[in-house]
mmCIF file of C-alpha atoms in Angstrom:
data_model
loop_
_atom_site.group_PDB
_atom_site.id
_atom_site.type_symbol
_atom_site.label_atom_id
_atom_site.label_comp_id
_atom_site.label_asym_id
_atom_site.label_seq_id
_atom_site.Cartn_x
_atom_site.Cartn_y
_atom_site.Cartn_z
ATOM 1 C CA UNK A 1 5.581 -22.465 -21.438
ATOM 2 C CA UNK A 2 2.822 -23.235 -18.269
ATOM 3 C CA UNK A 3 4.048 -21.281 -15.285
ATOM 4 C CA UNK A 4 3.777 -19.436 -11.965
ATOM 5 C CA UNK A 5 5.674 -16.781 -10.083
ATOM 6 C CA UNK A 6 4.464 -14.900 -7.498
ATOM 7 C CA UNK A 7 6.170 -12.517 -5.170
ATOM 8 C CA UNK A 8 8.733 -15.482 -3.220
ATOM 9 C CA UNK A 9 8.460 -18.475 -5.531
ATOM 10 C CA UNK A 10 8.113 -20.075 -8.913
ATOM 11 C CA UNK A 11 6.079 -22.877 -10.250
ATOM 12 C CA UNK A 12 6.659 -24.874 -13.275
ATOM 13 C CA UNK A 13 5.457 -28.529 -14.449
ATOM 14 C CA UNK A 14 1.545 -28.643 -14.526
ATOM 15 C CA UNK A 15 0.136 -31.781 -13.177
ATOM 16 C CA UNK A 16 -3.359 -31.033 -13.036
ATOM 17 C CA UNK A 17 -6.063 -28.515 -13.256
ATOM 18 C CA UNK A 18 -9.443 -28.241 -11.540
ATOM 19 C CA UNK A 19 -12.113 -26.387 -11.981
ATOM 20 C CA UNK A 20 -14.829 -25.110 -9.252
ATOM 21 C CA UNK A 21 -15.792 -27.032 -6.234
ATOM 22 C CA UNK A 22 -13.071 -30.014 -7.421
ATOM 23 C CA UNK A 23 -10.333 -27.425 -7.510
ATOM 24 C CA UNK A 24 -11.112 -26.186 -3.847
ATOM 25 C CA UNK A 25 -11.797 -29.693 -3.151
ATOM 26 C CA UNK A 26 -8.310 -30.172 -3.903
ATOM 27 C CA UNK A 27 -6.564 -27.628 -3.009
ATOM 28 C CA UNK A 28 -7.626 -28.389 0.547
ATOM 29 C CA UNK A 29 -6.023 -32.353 0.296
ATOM 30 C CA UNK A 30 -2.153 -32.058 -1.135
ATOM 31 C CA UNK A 31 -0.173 -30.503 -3.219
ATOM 32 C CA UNK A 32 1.252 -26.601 -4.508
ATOM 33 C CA UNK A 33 -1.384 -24.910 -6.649
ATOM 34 C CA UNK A 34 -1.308 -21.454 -8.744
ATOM 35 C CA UNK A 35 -5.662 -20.170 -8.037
ATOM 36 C CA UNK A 36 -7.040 -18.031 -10.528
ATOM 37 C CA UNK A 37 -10.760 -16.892 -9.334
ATOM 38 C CA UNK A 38 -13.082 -15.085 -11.424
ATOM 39 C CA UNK A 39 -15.457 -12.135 -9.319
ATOM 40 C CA UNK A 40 -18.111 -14.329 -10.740
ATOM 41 C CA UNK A 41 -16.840 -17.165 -8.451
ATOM 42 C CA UNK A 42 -15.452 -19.264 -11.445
ATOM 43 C CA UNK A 43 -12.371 -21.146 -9.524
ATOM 44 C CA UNK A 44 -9.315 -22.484 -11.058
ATOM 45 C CA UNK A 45 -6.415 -24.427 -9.660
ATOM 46 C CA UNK A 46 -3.536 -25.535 -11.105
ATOM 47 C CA UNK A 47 -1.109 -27.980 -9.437
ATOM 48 C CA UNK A 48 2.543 -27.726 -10.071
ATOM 49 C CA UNK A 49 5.125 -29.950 -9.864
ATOM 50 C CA UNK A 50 8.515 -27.879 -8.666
ATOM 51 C CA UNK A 51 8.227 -25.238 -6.888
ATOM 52 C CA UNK A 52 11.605 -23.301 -6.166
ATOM 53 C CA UNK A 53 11.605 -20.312 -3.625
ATOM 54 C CA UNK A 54 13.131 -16.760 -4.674
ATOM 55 C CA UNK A 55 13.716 -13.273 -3.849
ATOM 56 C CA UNK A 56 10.794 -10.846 -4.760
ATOM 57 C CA UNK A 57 12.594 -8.922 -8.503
ATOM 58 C CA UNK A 58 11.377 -5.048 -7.675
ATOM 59 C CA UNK A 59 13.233 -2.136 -8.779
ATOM 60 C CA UNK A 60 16.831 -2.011 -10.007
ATOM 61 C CA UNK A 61 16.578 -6.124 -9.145
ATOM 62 C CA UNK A 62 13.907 -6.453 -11.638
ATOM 63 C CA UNK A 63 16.267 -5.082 -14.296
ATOM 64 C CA UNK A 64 17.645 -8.953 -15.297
ATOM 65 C CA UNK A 65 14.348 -10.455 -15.521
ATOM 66 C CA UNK A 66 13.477 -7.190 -17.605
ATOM 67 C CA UNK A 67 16.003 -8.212 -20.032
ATOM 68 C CA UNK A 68 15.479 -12.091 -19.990
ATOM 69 C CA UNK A 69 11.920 -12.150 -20.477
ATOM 70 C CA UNK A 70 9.873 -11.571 -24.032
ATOM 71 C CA UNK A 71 10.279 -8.033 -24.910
ATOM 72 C CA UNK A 72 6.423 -6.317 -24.371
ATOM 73 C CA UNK A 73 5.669 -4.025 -27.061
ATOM 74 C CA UNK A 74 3.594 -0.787 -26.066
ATOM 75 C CA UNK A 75 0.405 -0.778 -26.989
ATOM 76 C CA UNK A 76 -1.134 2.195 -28.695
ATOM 77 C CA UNK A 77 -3.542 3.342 -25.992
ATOM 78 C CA UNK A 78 -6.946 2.494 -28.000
ATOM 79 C CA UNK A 79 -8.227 1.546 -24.314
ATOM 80 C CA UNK A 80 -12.571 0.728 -24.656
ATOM 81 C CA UNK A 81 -14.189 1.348 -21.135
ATOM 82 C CA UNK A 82 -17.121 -0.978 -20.473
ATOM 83 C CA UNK A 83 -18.270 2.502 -18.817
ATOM 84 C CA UNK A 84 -17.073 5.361 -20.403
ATOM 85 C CA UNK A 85 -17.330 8.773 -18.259
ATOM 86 C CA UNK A 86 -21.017 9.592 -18.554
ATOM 87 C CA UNK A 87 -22.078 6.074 -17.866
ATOM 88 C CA UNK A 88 -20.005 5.484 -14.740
ATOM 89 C CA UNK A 89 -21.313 9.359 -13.407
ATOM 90 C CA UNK A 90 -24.718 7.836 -13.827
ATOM 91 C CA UNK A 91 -23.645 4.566 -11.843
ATOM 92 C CA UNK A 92 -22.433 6.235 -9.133
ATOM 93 C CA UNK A 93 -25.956 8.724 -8.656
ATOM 94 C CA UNK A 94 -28.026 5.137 -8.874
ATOM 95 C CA UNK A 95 -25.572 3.553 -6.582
ATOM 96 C CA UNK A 96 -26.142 6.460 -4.116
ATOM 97 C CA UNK A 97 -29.987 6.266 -4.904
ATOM 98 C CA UNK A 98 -30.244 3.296 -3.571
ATOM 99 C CA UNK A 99 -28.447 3.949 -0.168
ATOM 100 C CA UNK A 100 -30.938 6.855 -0.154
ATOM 101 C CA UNK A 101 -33.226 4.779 0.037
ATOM 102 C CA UNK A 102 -32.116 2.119 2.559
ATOM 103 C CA UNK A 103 -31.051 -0.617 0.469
ATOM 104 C CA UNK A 104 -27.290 -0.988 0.639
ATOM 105 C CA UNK A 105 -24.850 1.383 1.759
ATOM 106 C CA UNK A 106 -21.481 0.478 -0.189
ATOM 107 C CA UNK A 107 -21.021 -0.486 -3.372
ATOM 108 C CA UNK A 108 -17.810 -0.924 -5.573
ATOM 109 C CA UNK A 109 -18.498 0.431 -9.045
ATOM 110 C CA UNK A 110 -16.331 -1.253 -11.610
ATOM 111 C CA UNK A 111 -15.472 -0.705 -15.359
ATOM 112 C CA UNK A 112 -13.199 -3.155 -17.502
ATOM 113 C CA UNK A 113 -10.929 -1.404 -19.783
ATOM 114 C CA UNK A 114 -10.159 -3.328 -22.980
ATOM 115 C CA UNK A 115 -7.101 -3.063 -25.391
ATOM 116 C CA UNK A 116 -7.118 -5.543 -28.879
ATOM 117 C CA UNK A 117 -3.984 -7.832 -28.407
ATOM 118 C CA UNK A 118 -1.548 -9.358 -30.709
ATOM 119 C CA UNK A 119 -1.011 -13.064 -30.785
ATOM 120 C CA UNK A 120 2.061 -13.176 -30.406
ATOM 121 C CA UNK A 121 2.396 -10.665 -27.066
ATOM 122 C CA UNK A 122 3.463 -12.507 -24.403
ATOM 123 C CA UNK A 123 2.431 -11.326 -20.963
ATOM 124 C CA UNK A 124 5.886 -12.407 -19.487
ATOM 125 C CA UNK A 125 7.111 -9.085 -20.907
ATOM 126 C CA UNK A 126 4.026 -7.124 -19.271
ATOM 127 C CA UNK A 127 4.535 -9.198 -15.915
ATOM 128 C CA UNK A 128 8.556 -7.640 -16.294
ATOM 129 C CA UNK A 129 7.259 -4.323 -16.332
ATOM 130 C CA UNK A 130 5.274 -4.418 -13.652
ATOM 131 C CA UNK A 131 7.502 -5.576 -11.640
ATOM 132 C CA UNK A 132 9.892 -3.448 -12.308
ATOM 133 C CA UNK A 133 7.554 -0.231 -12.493
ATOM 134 C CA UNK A 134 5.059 -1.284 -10.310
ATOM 135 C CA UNK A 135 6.019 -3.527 -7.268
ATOM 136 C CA UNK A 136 3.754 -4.851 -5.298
ATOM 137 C CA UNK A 137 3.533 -7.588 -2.033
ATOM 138 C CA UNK A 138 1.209 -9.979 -3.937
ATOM 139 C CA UNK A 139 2.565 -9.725 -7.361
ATOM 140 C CA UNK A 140 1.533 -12.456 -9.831
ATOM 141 C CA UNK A 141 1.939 -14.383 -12.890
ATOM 142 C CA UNK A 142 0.111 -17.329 -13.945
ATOM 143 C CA UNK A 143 0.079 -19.073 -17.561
ATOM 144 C CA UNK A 144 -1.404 -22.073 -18.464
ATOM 145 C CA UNK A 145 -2.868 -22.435 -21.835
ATOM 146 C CA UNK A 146 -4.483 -25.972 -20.976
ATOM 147 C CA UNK A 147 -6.854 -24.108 -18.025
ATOM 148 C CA UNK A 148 -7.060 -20.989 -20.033
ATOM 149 C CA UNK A 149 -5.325 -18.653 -17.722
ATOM 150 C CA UNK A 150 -2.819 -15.844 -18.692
ATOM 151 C CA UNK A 151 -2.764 -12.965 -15.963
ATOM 152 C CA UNK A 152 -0.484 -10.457 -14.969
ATOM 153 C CA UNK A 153 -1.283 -9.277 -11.374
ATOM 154 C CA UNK A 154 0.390 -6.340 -9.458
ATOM 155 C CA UNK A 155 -2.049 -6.767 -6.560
ATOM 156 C CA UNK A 156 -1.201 -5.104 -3.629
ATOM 157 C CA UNK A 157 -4.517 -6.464 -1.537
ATOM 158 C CA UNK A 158 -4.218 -9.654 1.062
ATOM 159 C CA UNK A 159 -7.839 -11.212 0.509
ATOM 160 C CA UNK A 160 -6.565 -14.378 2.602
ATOM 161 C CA UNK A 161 -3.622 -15.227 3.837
ATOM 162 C CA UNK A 162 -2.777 -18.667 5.821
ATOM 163 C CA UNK A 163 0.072 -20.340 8.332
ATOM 164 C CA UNK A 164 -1.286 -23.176 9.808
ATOM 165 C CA UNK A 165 -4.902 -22.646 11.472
ATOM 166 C CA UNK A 166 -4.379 -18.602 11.429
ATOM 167 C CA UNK A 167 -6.235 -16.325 8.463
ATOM 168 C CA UNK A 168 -5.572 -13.127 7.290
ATOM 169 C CA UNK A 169 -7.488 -10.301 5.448
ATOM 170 C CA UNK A 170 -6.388 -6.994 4.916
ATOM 171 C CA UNK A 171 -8.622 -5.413 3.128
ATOM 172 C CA UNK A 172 -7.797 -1.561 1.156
ATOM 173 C CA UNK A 173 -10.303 0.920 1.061
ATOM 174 C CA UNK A 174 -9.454 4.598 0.775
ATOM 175 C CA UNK A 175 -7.854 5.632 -2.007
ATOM 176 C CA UNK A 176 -6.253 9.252 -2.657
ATOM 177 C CA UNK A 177 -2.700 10.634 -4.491
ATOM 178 C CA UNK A 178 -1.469 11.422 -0.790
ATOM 179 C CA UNK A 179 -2.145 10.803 2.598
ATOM 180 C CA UNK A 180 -3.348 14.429 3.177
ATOM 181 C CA UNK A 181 -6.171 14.142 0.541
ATOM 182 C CA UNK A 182 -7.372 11.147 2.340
ATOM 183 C CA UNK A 183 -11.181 12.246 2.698
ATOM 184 C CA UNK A 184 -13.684 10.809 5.670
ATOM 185 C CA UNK A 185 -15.943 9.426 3.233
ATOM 186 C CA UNK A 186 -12.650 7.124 2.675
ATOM 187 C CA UNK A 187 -12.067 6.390 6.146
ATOM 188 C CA UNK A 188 -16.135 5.188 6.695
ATOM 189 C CA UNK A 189 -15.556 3.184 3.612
ATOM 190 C CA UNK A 190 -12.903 1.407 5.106
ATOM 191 C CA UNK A 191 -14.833 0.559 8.145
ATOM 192 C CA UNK A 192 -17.562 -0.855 6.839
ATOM 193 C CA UNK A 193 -15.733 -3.095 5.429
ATOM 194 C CA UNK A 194 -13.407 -3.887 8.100
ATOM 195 C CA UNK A 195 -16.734 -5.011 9.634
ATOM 196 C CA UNK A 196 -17.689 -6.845 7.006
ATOM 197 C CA UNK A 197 -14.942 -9.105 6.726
ATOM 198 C CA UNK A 198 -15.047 -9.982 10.564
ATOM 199 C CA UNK A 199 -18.273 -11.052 9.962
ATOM 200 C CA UNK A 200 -16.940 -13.366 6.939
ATOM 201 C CA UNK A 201 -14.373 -14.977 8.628
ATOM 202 C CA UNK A 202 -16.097 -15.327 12.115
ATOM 203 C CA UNK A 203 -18.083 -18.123 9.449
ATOM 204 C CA UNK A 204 -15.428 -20.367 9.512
ATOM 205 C CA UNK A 205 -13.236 -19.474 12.639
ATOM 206 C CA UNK A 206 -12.953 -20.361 16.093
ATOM 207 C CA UNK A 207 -15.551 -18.251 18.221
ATOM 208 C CA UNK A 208 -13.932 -15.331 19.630
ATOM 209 C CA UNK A 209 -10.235 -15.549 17.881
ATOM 210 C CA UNK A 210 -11.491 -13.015 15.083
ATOM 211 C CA UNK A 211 -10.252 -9.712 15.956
ATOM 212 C CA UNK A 212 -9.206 -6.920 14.155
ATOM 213 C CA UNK A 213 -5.452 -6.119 14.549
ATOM 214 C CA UNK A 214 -4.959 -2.830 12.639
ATOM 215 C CA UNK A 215 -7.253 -0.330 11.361
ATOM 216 C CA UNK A 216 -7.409 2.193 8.648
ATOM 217 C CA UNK A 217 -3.346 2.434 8.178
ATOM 218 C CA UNK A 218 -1.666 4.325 5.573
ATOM 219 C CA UNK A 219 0.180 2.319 2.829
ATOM 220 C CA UNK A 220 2.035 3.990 -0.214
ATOM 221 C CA UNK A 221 2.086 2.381 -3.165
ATOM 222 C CA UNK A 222 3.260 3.946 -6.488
ATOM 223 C CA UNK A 223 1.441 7.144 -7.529
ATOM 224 C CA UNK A 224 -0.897 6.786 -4.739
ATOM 225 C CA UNK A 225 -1.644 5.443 -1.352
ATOM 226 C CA UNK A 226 -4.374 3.313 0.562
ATOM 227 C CA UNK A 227 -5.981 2.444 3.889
ATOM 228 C CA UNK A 228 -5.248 -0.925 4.820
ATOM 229 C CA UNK A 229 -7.022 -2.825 8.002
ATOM 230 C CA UNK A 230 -6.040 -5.821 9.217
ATOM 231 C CA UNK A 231 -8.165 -9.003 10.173
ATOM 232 C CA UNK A 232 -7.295 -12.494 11.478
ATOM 233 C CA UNK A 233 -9.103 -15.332 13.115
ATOM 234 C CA UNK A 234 -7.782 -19.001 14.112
ATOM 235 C CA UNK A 235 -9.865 -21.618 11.630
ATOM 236 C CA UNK A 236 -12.044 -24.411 13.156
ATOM 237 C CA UNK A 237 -10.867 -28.176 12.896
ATOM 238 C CA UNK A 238 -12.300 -29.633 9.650
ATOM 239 C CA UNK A 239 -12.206 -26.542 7.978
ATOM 240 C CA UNK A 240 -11.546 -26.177 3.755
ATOM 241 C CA UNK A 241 -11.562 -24.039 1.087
ATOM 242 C CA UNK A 242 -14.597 -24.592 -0.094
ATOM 243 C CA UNK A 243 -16.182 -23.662 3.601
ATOM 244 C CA UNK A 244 -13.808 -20.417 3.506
ATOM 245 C CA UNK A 245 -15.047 -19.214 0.055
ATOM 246 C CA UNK A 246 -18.965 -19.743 0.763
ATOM 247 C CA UNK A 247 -18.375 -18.011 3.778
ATOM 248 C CA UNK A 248 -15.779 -15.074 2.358
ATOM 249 C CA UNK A 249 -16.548 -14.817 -1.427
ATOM 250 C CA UNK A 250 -16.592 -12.705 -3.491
ATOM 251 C CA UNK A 251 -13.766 -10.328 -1.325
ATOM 252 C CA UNK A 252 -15.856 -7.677 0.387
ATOM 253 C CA UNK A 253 -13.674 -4.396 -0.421
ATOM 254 C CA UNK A 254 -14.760 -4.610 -4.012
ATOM 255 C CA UNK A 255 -18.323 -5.928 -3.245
ATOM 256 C CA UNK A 256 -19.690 -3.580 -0.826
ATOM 257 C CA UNK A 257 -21.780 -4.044 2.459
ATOM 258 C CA UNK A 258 -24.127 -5.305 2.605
ATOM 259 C CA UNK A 259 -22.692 -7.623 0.411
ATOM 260 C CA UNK A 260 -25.887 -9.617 -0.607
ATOM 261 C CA UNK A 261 -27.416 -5.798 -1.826
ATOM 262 C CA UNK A 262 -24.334 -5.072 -2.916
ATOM 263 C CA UNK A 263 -24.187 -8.064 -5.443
ATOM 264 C CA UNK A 264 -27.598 -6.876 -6.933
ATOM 265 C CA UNK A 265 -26.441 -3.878 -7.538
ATOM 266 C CA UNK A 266 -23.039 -4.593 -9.455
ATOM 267 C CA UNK A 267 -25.291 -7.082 -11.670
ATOM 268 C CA UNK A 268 -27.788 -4.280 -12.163
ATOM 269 C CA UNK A 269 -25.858 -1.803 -13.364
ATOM 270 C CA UNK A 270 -22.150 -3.535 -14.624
ATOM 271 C CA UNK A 271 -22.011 -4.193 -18.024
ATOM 272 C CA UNK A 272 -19.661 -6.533 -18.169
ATOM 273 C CA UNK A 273 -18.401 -9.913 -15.910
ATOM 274 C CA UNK A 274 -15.375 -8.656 -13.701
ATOM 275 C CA UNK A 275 -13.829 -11.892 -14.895
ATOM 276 C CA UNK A 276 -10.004 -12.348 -12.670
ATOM 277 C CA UNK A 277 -10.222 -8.628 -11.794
ATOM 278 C CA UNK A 278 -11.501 -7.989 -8.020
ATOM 279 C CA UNK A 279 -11.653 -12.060 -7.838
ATOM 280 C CA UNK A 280 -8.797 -13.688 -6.397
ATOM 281 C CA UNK A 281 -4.787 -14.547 -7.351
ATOM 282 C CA UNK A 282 -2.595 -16.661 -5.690
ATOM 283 C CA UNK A 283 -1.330 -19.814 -4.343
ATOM 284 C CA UNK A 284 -2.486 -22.600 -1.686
ATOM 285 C CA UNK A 285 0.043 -25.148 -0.461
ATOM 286 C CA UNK A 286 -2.117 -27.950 1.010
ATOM 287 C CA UNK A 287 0.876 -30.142 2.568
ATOM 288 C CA UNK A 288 2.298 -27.156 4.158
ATOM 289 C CA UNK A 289 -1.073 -25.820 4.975
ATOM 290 C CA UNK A 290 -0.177 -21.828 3.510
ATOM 291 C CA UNK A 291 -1.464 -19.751 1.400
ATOM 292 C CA UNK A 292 -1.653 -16.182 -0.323
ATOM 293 C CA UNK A 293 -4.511 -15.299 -2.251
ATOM 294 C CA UNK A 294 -4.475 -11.541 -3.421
ATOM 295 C CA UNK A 295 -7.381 -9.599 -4.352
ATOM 296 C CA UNK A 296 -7.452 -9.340 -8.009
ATOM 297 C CA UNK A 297 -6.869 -5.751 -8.481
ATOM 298 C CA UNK A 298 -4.527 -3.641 -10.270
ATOM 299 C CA UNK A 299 -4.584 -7.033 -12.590
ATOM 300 C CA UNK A 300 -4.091 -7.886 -16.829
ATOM 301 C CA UNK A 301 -5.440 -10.631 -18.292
ATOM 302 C CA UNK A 302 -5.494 -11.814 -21.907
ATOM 303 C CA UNK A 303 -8.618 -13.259 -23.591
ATOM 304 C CA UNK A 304 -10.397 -14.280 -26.732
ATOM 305 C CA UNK A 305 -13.672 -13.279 -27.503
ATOM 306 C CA UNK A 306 -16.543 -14.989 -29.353
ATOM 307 C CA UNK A 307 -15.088 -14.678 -33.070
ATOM 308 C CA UNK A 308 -11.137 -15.137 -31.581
ATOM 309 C CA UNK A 309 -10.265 -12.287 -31.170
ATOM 310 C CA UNK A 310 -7.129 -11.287 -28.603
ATOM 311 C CA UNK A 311 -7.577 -9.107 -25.943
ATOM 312 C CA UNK A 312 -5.883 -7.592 -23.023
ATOM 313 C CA UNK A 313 -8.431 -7.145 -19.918
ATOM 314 C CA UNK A 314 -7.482 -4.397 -16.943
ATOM 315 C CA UNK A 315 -10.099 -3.321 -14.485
ATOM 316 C CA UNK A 316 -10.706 -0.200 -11.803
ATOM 317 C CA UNK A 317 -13.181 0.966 -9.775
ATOM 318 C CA UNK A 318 -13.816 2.677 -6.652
ATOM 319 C CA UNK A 319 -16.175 2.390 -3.427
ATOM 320 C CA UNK A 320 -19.310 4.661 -3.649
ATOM 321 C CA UNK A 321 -20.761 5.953 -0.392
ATOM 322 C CA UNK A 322 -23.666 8.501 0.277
ATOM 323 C CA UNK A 323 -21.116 10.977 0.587
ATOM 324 C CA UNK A 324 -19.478 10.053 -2.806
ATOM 325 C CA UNK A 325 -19.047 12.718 -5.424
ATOM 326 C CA UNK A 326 -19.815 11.193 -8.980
ATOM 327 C CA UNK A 327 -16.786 12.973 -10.818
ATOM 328 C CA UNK A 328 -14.250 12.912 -7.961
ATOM 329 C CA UNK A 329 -15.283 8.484 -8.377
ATOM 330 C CA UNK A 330 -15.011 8.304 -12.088
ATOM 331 C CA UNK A 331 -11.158 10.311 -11.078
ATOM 332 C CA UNK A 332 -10.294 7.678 -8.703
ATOM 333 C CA UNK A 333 -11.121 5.112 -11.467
ATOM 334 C CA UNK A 334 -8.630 6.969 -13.757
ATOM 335 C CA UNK A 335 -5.856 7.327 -10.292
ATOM 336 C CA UNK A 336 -5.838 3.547 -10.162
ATOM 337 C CA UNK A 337 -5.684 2.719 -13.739
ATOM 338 C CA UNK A 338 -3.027 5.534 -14.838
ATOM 339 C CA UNK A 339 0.369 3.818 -13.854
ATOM 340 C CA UNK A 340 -0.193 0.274 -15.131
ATOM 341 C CA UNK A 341 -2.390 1.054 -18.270
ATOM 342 C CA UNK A 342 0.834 3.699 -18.749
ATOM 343 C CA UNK A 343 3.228 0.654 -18.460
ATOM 344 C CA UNK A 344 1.577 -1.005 -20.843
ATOM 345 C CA UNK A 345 1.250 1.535 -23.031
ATOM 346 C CA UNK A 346 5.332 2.583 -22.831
ATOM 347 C CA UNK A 347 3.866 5.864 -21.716
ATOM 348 C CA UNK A 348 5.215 5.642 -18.536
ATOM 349 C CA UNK A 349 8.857 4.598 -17.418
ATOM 350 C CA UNK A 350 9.574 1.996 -14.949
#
């Protein structure tokens, strides 16, 4: 059955779907809708009908869903990389080529891991797990078959947040098993792209309300922690969606800076679309003028490809500076996969 939960509510009873500039169109007018954005900048938005506010199921509270939802069956860790090891190595030296030579100097570095999927797994079971194993502040589960949308999302990234005229970001960039192997090259990274997003949302705010509230704090999340920043501005009059994501999209933690270079790059040397992974998850509420859109990392998603066959979709990457190191990347790549792809592989407990 079509539905939505995310971290404080539920959604049920689809009323309409949009696609691209109609969806943020009308997401900006009326009405509660689950928003499923590829990297690409493919938007969908689904409207429900009820919407019914809950508690956030994490940990031992997570055990009833666990047991009410379709049991997920492990899958037998086959994983394809659209980068294996070698490949992303040589990614990384290109990437840090071409800061070398003055043409961009961040980019996020990306590989999709793919896993062949039963029809009948239902990613209700996977979103259980996660939730249970892996809790997270923008969690997120959105099925509807009639917009072709089935993702599981344990994102624990604010791309923008909204109450009223007042938008967040808090962007993550730093990534490391504990805060004492936090490295400076992480801390730079995190900067630039602090910067970066003041200059996205100073697009589309009032002049001189953007300002950045905290910077480079340490968050722990399971089996790892991140640096988190903090930015906010107070939107002009007259301002929608669509005006917020031609000034903010794609999210500039897993773009890189400058984000125009940075682009080139990822389609130079990706192999694959990002599809919903490092795009965006979440919900608007026109009437009450909120919203929570997470970055889509740390996400699942189930497709079919061109001769029908099921798949399951998970992607990770990492930010590559100058002072990157090739191998210690392609090991954050395999830090930030380990725990979900584990969970869904009943290799690790929740």
């Amino acid at each position: 059955m079509d539905h939505a939960r995310f971290a404080d509510r539920d959604a049920r009873g689809v009323v309409d779907v949009r696609h691209g500039h109609e969806a943020l169109d009308a997401m900006t007018r009326e009405g509660f809708w689950a928003v499923v954005a590829t990297f690409e900048g493919a938007v969908t938005a689904v409207r429900f009908a009820e919407v019914t506010p809950r508690a956030y199921a994490a940990g031992p509270a997570a055990a009833a869903t666990r047991a009410s939802a379709v049991a997920w069956q492990p899958l037998d860790r086959h994983w394809h990389s659209s980068l294996d090891r070698t490949a992303y190595v040589g990614v990384v030296r290109e990437v840090r080529e071409r800061i070398a030579s003055g043409t961009v100097y961040q980019v996020n570095v990306c590989r999709v891991l793919s896993h062949e999927l039963p029809d009948d797994a239902d990613l209700d079971g996977l979103d259980a797990l996660l939730r249970q194993g892996n809790p997270a502040p923008h969690a997120a589960r959105v099925r509807c078959d009639e917009a072709g949308l089935d993702v599981a999302s344990a994102s624990p990234e604010l791309f923008l947040g909204r109450r009223g005229a007042s938008l967040v970001t808090r962007p993550i960039k730093g990534t490391a098993a504990t805060a004492e192997q936090m490295l400076p090259k992480d801390y730079a990274e995190n900067v630039m792209i602090v910067d970066l997003m003041r200059n996205d949302l100073s697009g589309v705010c009032e002049p001189g309300t953007v300002s950045v509230d905290e910077l480079c704090t340490i968050e722990a999340h399971p089996g790892l922690v991140h640096l988190a920043s903090t930015v906010s501005g107070h939107l002009r009059e007259e301002v929608g969606w669509a005006d917020v994501f031609a000034a903010a999209y794609p999210p500039g933690s897993v773009s890189g800076a400058p984000k125009s270079s940075a682009l080139t790059a990822i389609r130079d040397l990706e192999t694959v679309p990002r599809g919903p992974y490092c795009g965006a998850v979440g919900w608007v509420d026109a009437d009450a003028r909120e919203a929570d859109l997470a970055v889509g990392i740390r996400t699942f998603w189930a497709e079919r490809d061109e001769v029908g066959r099921r798949w399951l979709r998970f992607g990770t990457g990492a930010g590559i500076t100058w002072h990157s190191d090739p191998e210690g990347e392609w090991a954050e790549t395999e830090l930030k996969a380990a725990r979900l792809i584990g969970l869904a592989a009943g290799t690790v407990t929740p």
